[in-house]
Amino acid sequence: MRNIQVLGSRTNMPHLIDFDGLEQKLFVLQHICYGSRQFCGRIELNRFAEAYEDYEWWEYTGILKSIVSNTIIESAVKIRMLQDFIKSDEQDINFNDLDEHSCDGVCIGSFIEGEGKLTLRESCNKIIHATEATMQWVNVKADNEESNEYWNGQYHLHGTHRGLAWHVELNVEAWCIAMIRFNKSVQEEVDWHHVYKHDE
């Protein structure tokens, strides 16, 4: 298990972060993205259904959003902490290159409102600073209120920066892939012997 102690500059109290555990949670979230349509079809999920067997609409959507929200928040915070720690340790790591490599061949999302390229680092910032987050639901049969609905893996984040509104559409499945790649790359690039040498 790869546990990384992130040491504060003003205190000896460390944060012990389990990045193997983080990778496992991202792995599970990626599978949820793939399986939402089939699962919702199996339980015949529909927000207007009067009869239900195992999950009411509010129950299923609440559980799902809790899992998605907590996983992406935890992941974003830990990766940002890791980046800041490595920079403070003055290790020669090019995070822009790692970011681009991690997102190679996948689209983690885009700005619907606002400007800029949605890098992995910027996506983490948007997750952390969002004031509103919604999941995108799709009817199996378009415009048919009686058809099953499922989460299509898109997570919409809203917020403001310096008085200007922004809206990011995060492709969670692709984001998980990029985050796992980034996590693995950091394990290879960082001189962890140097980090642990000063551990107490």
PDB file of C-alpha atoms in Angstrom:
ATOM      1  CA  MET A   1       0.000   0.000   0.000  1.00  0.00           C
ATOM      2  CA  ARG A   2       1.417   3.356  -1.031  1.00  0.00           C
ATOM      3  CA  ASN A   3       0.891   5.774   1.841  1.00  0.00           C
ATOM      4  CA  ILE A   4       2.319   9.229   1.339  1.00  0.00           C
ATOM      5  CA  GLN A   5       2.952  11.565   4.249  1.00  0.00           C
ATOM      6  CA  VAL A   6       2.406  15.167   3.251  1.00  0.00           C
ATOM      7  CA  LEU A   7       4.350  17.213   5.789  1.00  0.00           C
ATOM      8  CA  GLY A   8       3.276  20.731   6.672  1.00  0.00           C
ATOM      9  CA  SER A   9       5.882  23.470   6.563  1.00  0.00           C
ATOM     10  CA  ARG A  10       4.911  24.920   9.960  1.00  0.00           C
ATOM     11  CA  THR A  11       4.016  21.795  11.883  1.00  0.00           C
ATOM     12  CA  ASN A  12       5.246  18.266  12.427  1.00  0.00           C
ATOM     13  CA  MET A  13       1.742  16.850  12.145  1.00  0.00           C
ATOM     14  CA  PRO A  14       1.593  14.847   8.867  1.00  0.00           C
ATOM     15  CA  HIS A  15      -1.348  13.971   6.641  1.00  0.00           C
ATOM     16  CA  LEU A  16      -1.133  10.290   5.799  1.00  0.00           C
ATOM     17  CA  ILE A  17      -2.790   9.797   2.407  1.00  0.00           C
ATOM     18  CA  ASP A  18      -3.527   6.360   0.996  1.00  0.00           C
ATOM     19  CA  PHE A  19      -3.178   6.789  -2.757  1.00  0.00           C
ATOM     20  CA  ASP A  20      -3.771   3.082  -3.445  1.00  0.00           C
ATOM     21  CA  GLY A  21      -7.150   3.487  -1.742  1.00  0.00           C
ATOM     22  CA  LEU A  22      -7.810   6.589  -3.813  1.00  0.00           C
ATOM     23  CA  GLU A  23      -7.072   4.681  -7.008  1.00  0.00           C
ATOM     24  CA  GLN A  24      -9.466   1.930  -5.951  1.00  0.00           C
ATOM     25  CA  LYS A  25     -12.275   4.436  -5.388  1.00  0.00           C
ATOM     26  CA  LEU A  26     -11.688   5.974  -8.806  1.00  0.00           C
ATOM     27  CA  PHE A  27     -11.748   2.462 -10.274  1.00  0.00           C
ATOM     28  CA  VAL A  28     -15.143   1.802  -8.658  1.00  0.00           C
ATOM     29  CA  LEU A  29     -16.505   5.172  -9.820  1.00  0.00           C
ATOM     30  CA  GLN A  30     -15.385   4.415 -13.361  1.00  0.00           C
ATOM     31  CA  HIS A  31     -17.343   1.148 -13.213  1.00  0.00           C
ATOM     32  CA  ILE A  32     -20.422   2.988 -11.949  1.00  0.00           C
ATOM     33  CA  CYS A  33     -20.250   5.195 -15.031  1.00  0.00           C
ATOM     34  CA  TYR A  34     -20.210   2.112 -17.250  1.00  0.00           C
ATOM     35  CA  GLY A  35     -22.955   0.316 -15.342  1.00  0.00           C
ATOM     36  CA  SER A  36     -25.506   3.048 -14.615  1.00  0.00           C
ATOM     37  CA  ARG A  37     -27.641   2.415 -17.686  1.00  0.00           C
ATOM     38  CA  GLN A  38     -27.857  -1.332 -17.129  1.00  0.00           C
ATOM     39  CA  PHE A  39     -28.513  -0.974 -13.395  1.00  0.00           C
ATOM     40  CA  CYS A  40     -31.234   1.635 -13.891  1.00  0.00           C
ATOM     41  CA  GLY A  41     -32.814  -0.556 -16.558  1.00  0.00           C
ATOM     42  CA  ARG A  42     -32.787  -3.502 -14.166  1.00  0.00           C
ATOM     43  CA  ILE A  43     -34.588  -1.563 -11.417  1.00  0.00           C
ATOM     44  CA  GLU A  44     -36.748   0.311 -13.965  1.00  0.00           C
ATOM     45  CA  LEU A  45     -35.773   3.674 -12.545  1.00  0.00           C
ATOM     46  CA  ASN A  46     -38.146   6.483 -13.398  1.00  0.00           C
ATOM     47  CA  ARG A  47     -38.772   9.693 -11.473  1.00  0.00           C
ATOM     48  CA  PHE A  48     -42.501   9.594 -12.258  1.00  0.00           C
ATOM     49  CA  ALA A  49     -43.078   5.936 -11.334  1.00  0.00           C
ATOM     50  CA  GLU A  50     -45.790   5.402  -8.740  1.00  0.00           C
ATOM     51  CA  ALA A  51     -44.818   1.790  -8.078  1.00  0.00           C
ATOM     52  CA  TYR A  52     -41.284   0.650  -7.365  1.00  0.00           C
ATOM     53  CA  GLU A  53     -39.575  -2.522  -6.191  1.00  0.00           C
ATOM     54  CA  ASP A  54     -36.200  -1.783  -4.626  1.00  0.00           C
ATOM     55  CA  TYR A  55     -35.360   1.891  -5.121  1.00  0.00           C
ATOM     56  CA  GLU A  56     -37.476   4.990  -5.333  1.00  0.00           C
ATOM     57  CA  TRP A  57     -36.154   7.788  -7.543  1.00  0.00           C
ATOM     58  CA  TRP A  58     -35.063   9.992  -4.646  1.00  0.00           C
ATOM     59  CA  GLU A  59     -33.412   7.051  -2.881  1.00  0.00           C
ATOM     60  CA  TYR A  60     -31.331   5.868  -5.835  1.00  0.00           C
ATOM     61  CA  THR A  61     -30.310   9.332  -7.017  1.00  0.00           C
ATOM     62  CA  GLY A  62     -29.348  10.327  -3.471  1.00  0.00           C
ATOM     63  CA  ILE A  63     -27.126   7.286  -2.991  1.00  0.00           C
ATOM     64  CA  LEU A  64     -25.532   7.703  -6.412  1.00  0.00           C
ATOM     65  CA  LYS A  65     -24.818  11.422  -6.052  1.00  0.00           C
ATOM     66  CA  SER A  66     -23.337  10.825  -2.608  1.00  0.00           C
ATOM     67  CA  ILE A  67     -20.904   8.250  -4.009  1.00  0.00           C
ATOM     68  CA  VAL A  68     -19.987  10.377  -7.019  1.00  0.00           C
ATOM     69  CA  SER A  69     -19.645  13.628  -5.070  1.00  0.00           C
ATOM     70  CA  ASN A  70     -17.590  12.193  -2.240  1.00  0.00           C
ATOM     71  CA  THR A  71     -15.249  10.312  -4.550  1.00  0.00           C
ATOM     72  CA  ILE A  72     -14.505  13.228  -6.869  1.00  0.00           C
ATOM     73  CA  ILE A  73     -14.133  15.703  -3.973  1.00  0.00           C
ATOM     74  CA  GLU A  74     -11.789  13.408  -2.055  1.00  0.00           C
ATOM     75  CA  SER A  75      -9.783  12.662  -5.197  1.00  0.00           C
ATOM     76  CA  ALA A  76      -9.524  16.306  -6.270  1.00  0.00           C
ATOM     77  CA  VAL A  77      -8.420  17.499  -2.837  1.00  0.00           C
ATOM     78  CA  LYS A  78      -5.806  14.778  -2.425  1.00  0.00           C
ATOM     79  CA  ILE A  79      -4.319  15.262  -5.883  1.00  0.00           C
ATOM     80  CA  ARG A  80      -4.130  19.040  -5.368  1.00  0.00           C
ATOM     81  CA  MET A  81      -2.484  18.492  -1.972  1.00  0.00           C
ATOM     82  CA  LEU A  82      -0.011  16.117  -3.579  1.00  0.00           C
ATOM     83  CA  GLN A  83       0.849  18.619  -6.298  1.00  0.00           C
ATOM     84  CA  ASP A  84       1.365  21.443  -3.786  1.00  0.00           C
ATOM     85  CA  PHE A  85       3.513  19.255  -1.558  1.00  0.00           C
ATOM     86  CA  ILE A  86       5.776  18.141  -4.395  1.00  0.00           C
ATOM     87  CA  LYS A  87       6.210  21.760  -5.524  1.00  0.00           C
ATOM     88  CA  SER A  88       7.090  22.845  -1.987  1.00  0.00           C
ATOM     89  CA  ASP A  89       9.626  20.018  -1.819  1.00  0.00           C
ATOM     90  CA  GLU A  90      11.288  21.601  -4.878  1.00  0.00           C
ATOM     91  CA  GLN A  91      11.375  18.402  -6.896  1.00  0.00           C
ATOM     92  CA  ASP A  92      11.917  18.859 -10.616  1.00  0.00           C
ATOM     93  CA  ILE A  93       8.538  17.617 -11.857  1.00  0.00           C
ATOM     94  CA  ASN A  94       6.788  19.105 -14.892  1.00  0.00           C
ATOM     95  CA  PHE A  95       3.126  18.946 -13.877  1.00  0.00           C
ATOM     96  CA  ASN A  96       1.943  20.355 -17.198  1.00  0.00           C
ATOM     97  CA  ASP A  97       3.522  17.405 -19.002  1.00  0.00           C
ATOM     98  CA  LEU A  98       2.078  14.928 -16.504  1.00  0.00           C
ATOM     99  CA  ASP A  99      -1.334  16.575 -16.880  1.00  0.00           C
ATOM    100  CA  GLU A 100      -1.263  16.373 -20.680  1.00  0.00           C
ATOM    101  CA  HIS A 101      -0.005  12.786 -20.656  1.00  0.00           C
ATOM    102  CA  SER A 102      -2.759  11.753 -18.235  1.00  0.00           C
ATOM    103  CA  CYS A 103      -5.444  13.249 -20.487  1.00  0.00           C
ATOM    104  CA  ASP A 104      -4.005  11.807 -23.703  1.00  0.00           C
ATOM    105  CA  GLY A 105      -6.808  10.332 -25.805  1.00  0.00           C
ATOM    106  CA  VAL A 106      -9.606  11.161 -23.354  1.00  0.00           C
ATOM    107  CA  CYS A 107     -11.783  14.251 -22.939  1.00  0.00           C
ATOM    108  CA  ILE A 108     -12.311  14.899 -19.248  1.00  0.00           C
ATOM    109  CA  GLY A 109     -14.839  17.665 -19.924  1.00  0.00           C
ATOM    110  CA  SER A 110     -15.201  21.214 -21.121  1.00  0.00           C
ATOM    111  CA  PHE A 111     -16.364  24.697 -20.220  1.00  0.00           C
ATOM    112  CA  ILE A 112     -20.014  25.306 -21.087  1.00  0.00           C
ATOM    113  CA  GLU A 113     -19.742  28.797 -19.625  1.00  0.00           C
ATOM    114  CA  GLY A 114     -16.438  30.524 -18.995  1.00  0.00           C
ATOM    115  CA  GLU A 115     -13.138  30.222 -20.789  1.00  0.00           C
ATOM    116  CA  GLY A 116     -10.029  28.128 -20.718  1.00  0.00           C
ATOM    117  CA  LYS A 117      -8.820  24.599 -21.271  1.00  0.00           C
ATOM    118  CA  LEU A 118     -10.046  22.074 -18.751  1.00  0.00           C
ATOM    119  CA  THR A 119      -6.815  20.501 -17.573  1.00  0.00           C
ATOM    120  CA  LEU A 120      -6.757  17.894 -14.837  1.00  0.00           C
ATOM    121  CA  ARG A 121      -5.501  20.459 -12.330  1.00  0.00           C
ATOM    122  CA  GLU A 122      -8.187  22.953 -13.351  1.00  0.00           C
ATOM    123  CA  SER A 123     -10.880  20.273 -13.090  1.00  0.00           C
ATOM    124  CA  CYS A 124      -9.782  19.602  -9.507  1.00  0.00           C
ATOM    125  CA  ASN A 125      -9.967  23.330  -8.760  1.00  0.00           C
ATOM    126  CA  LYS A 126     -13.475  23.511 -10.217  1.00  0.00           C
ATOM    127  CA  ILE A 127     -14.625  20.509  -8.184  1.00  0.00           C
ATOM    128  CA  ILE A 128     -13.289  22.076  -4.992  1.00  0.00           C
ATOM    129  CA  HIS A 129     -14.748  25.548  -5.658  1.00  0.00           C
ATOM    130  CA  ALA A 130     -18.101  24.585  -7.208  1.00  0.00           C
ATOM    131  CA  THR A 131     -21.171  26.054  -5.527  1.00  0.00           C
ATOM    132  CA  GLU A 132     -23.582  23.806  -7.433  1.00  0.00           C
ATOM    133  CA  ALA A 133     -23.256  20.277  -8.830  1.00  0.00           C
ATOM    134  CA  THR A 134     -25.829  18.298 -10.794  1.00  0.00           C
ATOM    135  CA  MET A 135     -25.917  14.926 -12.516  1.00  0.00           C
ATOM    136  CA  GLN A 136     -27.122  14.586 -16.096  1.00  0.00           C
ATOM    137  CA  TRP A 137     -29.980  12.107 -16.520  1.00  0.00           C
ATOM    138  CA  VAL A 138     -31.095  10.596 -19.814  1.00  0.00           C
ATOM    139  CA  ASN A 139     -34.337   8.893 -20.813  1.00  0.00           C
ATOM    140  CA  VAL A 140     -33.805   5.620 -22.639  1.00  0.00           C
ATOM    141  CA  LYS A 141     -36.622   6.689 -24.945  1.00  0.00           C
ATOM    142  CA  ALA A 142     -36.263  10.411 -25.573  1.00  0.00           C
ATOM    143  CA  ASP A 143     -39.151  12.579 -24.368  1.00  0.00           C
ATOM    144  CA  ASN A 144     -40.982   9.579 -22.929  1.00  0.00           C
ATOM    145  CA  GLU A 145     -41.801  10.143 -19.269  1.00  0.00           C
ATOM    146  CA  GLU A 146     -42.554   6.461 -18.774  1.00  0.00           C
ATOM    147  CA  SER A 147     -39.164   5.195 -19.956  1.00  0.00           C
ATOM    148  CA  ASN A 148     -36.257   4.330 -17.704  1.00  0.00           C
ATOM    149  CA  GLU A 149     -33.705   6.988 -16.837  1.00  0.00           C
ATOM    150  CA  TYR A 150     -30.005   6.608 -16.152  1.00  0.00           C
ATOM    151  CA  TRP A 151     -26.984   8.744 -15.312  1.00  0.00           C
ATOM    152  CA  ASN A 152     -24.877   9.236 -18.433  1.00  0.00           C
ATOM    153  CA  GLY A 153     -21.639   9.967 -16.557  1.00  0.00           C
ATOM    154  CA  GLN A 154     -21.755  13.751 -17.005  1.00  0.00           C
ATOM    155  CA  TYR A 155     -21.417  15.866 -13.865  1.00  0.00           C
ATOM    156  CA  HIS A 156     -22.174  19.590 -14.134  1.00  0.00           C
ATOM    157  CA  LEU A 157     -20.276  22.004 -11.914  1.00  0.00           C
ATOM    158  CA  HIS A 158     -21.220  25.664 -11.461  1.00  0.00           C
ATOM    159  CA  GLY A 159     -19.547  28.525  -9.663  1.00  0.00           C
ATOM    160  CA  THR A 160     -18.139  32.027  -9.969  1.00  0.00           C
ATOM    161  CA  HIS A 161     -14.619  33.402 -10.240  1.00  0.00           C
ATOM    162  CA  ARG A 162     -13.983  37.110  -9.700  1.00  0.00           C
ATOM    163  CA  GLY A 163     -17.651  37.826 -10.233  1.00  0.00           C
ATOM    164  CA  LEU A 164     -17.919  35.848 -13.472  1.00  0.00           C
ATOM    165  CA  ALA A 165     -20.035  32.708 -13.683  1.00  0.00           C
ATOM    166  CA  TRP A 166     -18.566  29.446 -14.954  1.00  0.00           C
ATOM    167  CA  HIS A 167     -20.083  26.085 -15.831  1.00  0.00           C
ATOM    168  CA  VAL A 168     -18.038  22.934 -16.408  1.00  0.00           C
ATOM    169  CA  GLU A 169     -19.341  19.660 -17.804  1.00  0.00           C
ATOM    170  CA  LEU A 170     -17.158  16.928 -16.305  1.00  0.00           C
ATOM    171  CA  ASN A 171     -16.996  13.570 -18.067  1.00  0.00           C
ATOM    172  CA  VAL A 172     -16.523  11.468 -14.947  1.00  0.00           C
ATOM    173  CA  GLU A 173     -15.572   8.224 -16.696  1.00  0.00           C
ATOM    174  CA  ALA A 174     -12.753   9.905 -18.653  1.00  0.00           C
ATOM    175  CA  TRP A 175     -11.770  11.959 -15.603  1.00  0.00           C
ATOM    176  CA  CYS A 176     -11.293   8.760 -13.586  1.00  0.00           C
ATOM    177  CA  ILE A 177      -9.014   7.359 -16.283  1.00  0.00           C
ATOM    178  CA  ALA A 178      -6.913  10.537 -16.316  1.00  0.00           C
ATOM    179  CA  MET A 179      -6.739  10.733 -12.520  1.00  0.00           C
ATOM    180  CA  ILE A 180      -5.581   7.116 -12.217  1.00  0.00           C
ATOM    181  CA  ARG A 181      -2.927   7.739 -14.886  1.00  0.00           C
ATOM    182  CA  PHE A 182      -1.753  10.869 -13.061  1.00  0.00           C
ATOM    183  CA  ASN A 183      -1.591   9.037  -9.742  1.00  0.00           C
ATOM    184  CA  LYS A 184       0.524   6.266 -11.262  1.00  0.00           C
ATOM    185  CA  SER A 185       2.836   8.726 -13.016  1.00  0.00           C
ATOM    186  CA  VAL A 186       3.501  10.622  -9.800  1.00  0.00           C
ATOM    187  CA  GLN A 187       4.528   7.395  -8.057  1.00  0.00           C
ATOM    188  CA  GLU A 188       7.144   6.867 -10.777  1.00  0.00           C
ATOM    189  CA  GLU A 189       8.389  10.453 -11.160  1.00  0.00           C
ATOM    190  CA  VAL A 190       8.728  11.619  -7.558  1.00  0.00           C
ATOM    191  CA  ASP A 191      11.813  10.770  -5.505  1.00  0.00           C
ATOM    192  CA  TRP A 192       9.956   9.261  -2.566  1.00  0.00           C
ATOM    193  CA  HIS A 193      13.212   8.200  -0.872  1.00  0.00           C
ATOM    194  CA  HIS A 194      14.011  11.897  -0.573  1.00  0.00           C
ATOM    195  CA  VAL A 195      10.537  12.541   0.855  1.00  0.00           C
ATOM    196  CA  TYR A 196      10.678   9.792   3.484  1.00  0.00           C
ATOM    197  CA  LYS A 197      14.235  10.664   4.487  1.00  0.00           C
ATOM    198  CA  HIS A 198      12.873  13.572   6.522  1.00  0.00           C
ATOM    199  CA  ASP A 199       9.916  11.681   7.973  1.00  0.00           C
ATOM    200  CA  GLU A 200       9.513  11.622  11.757  1.00  0.00           C
TER     201      GLU A 200
END
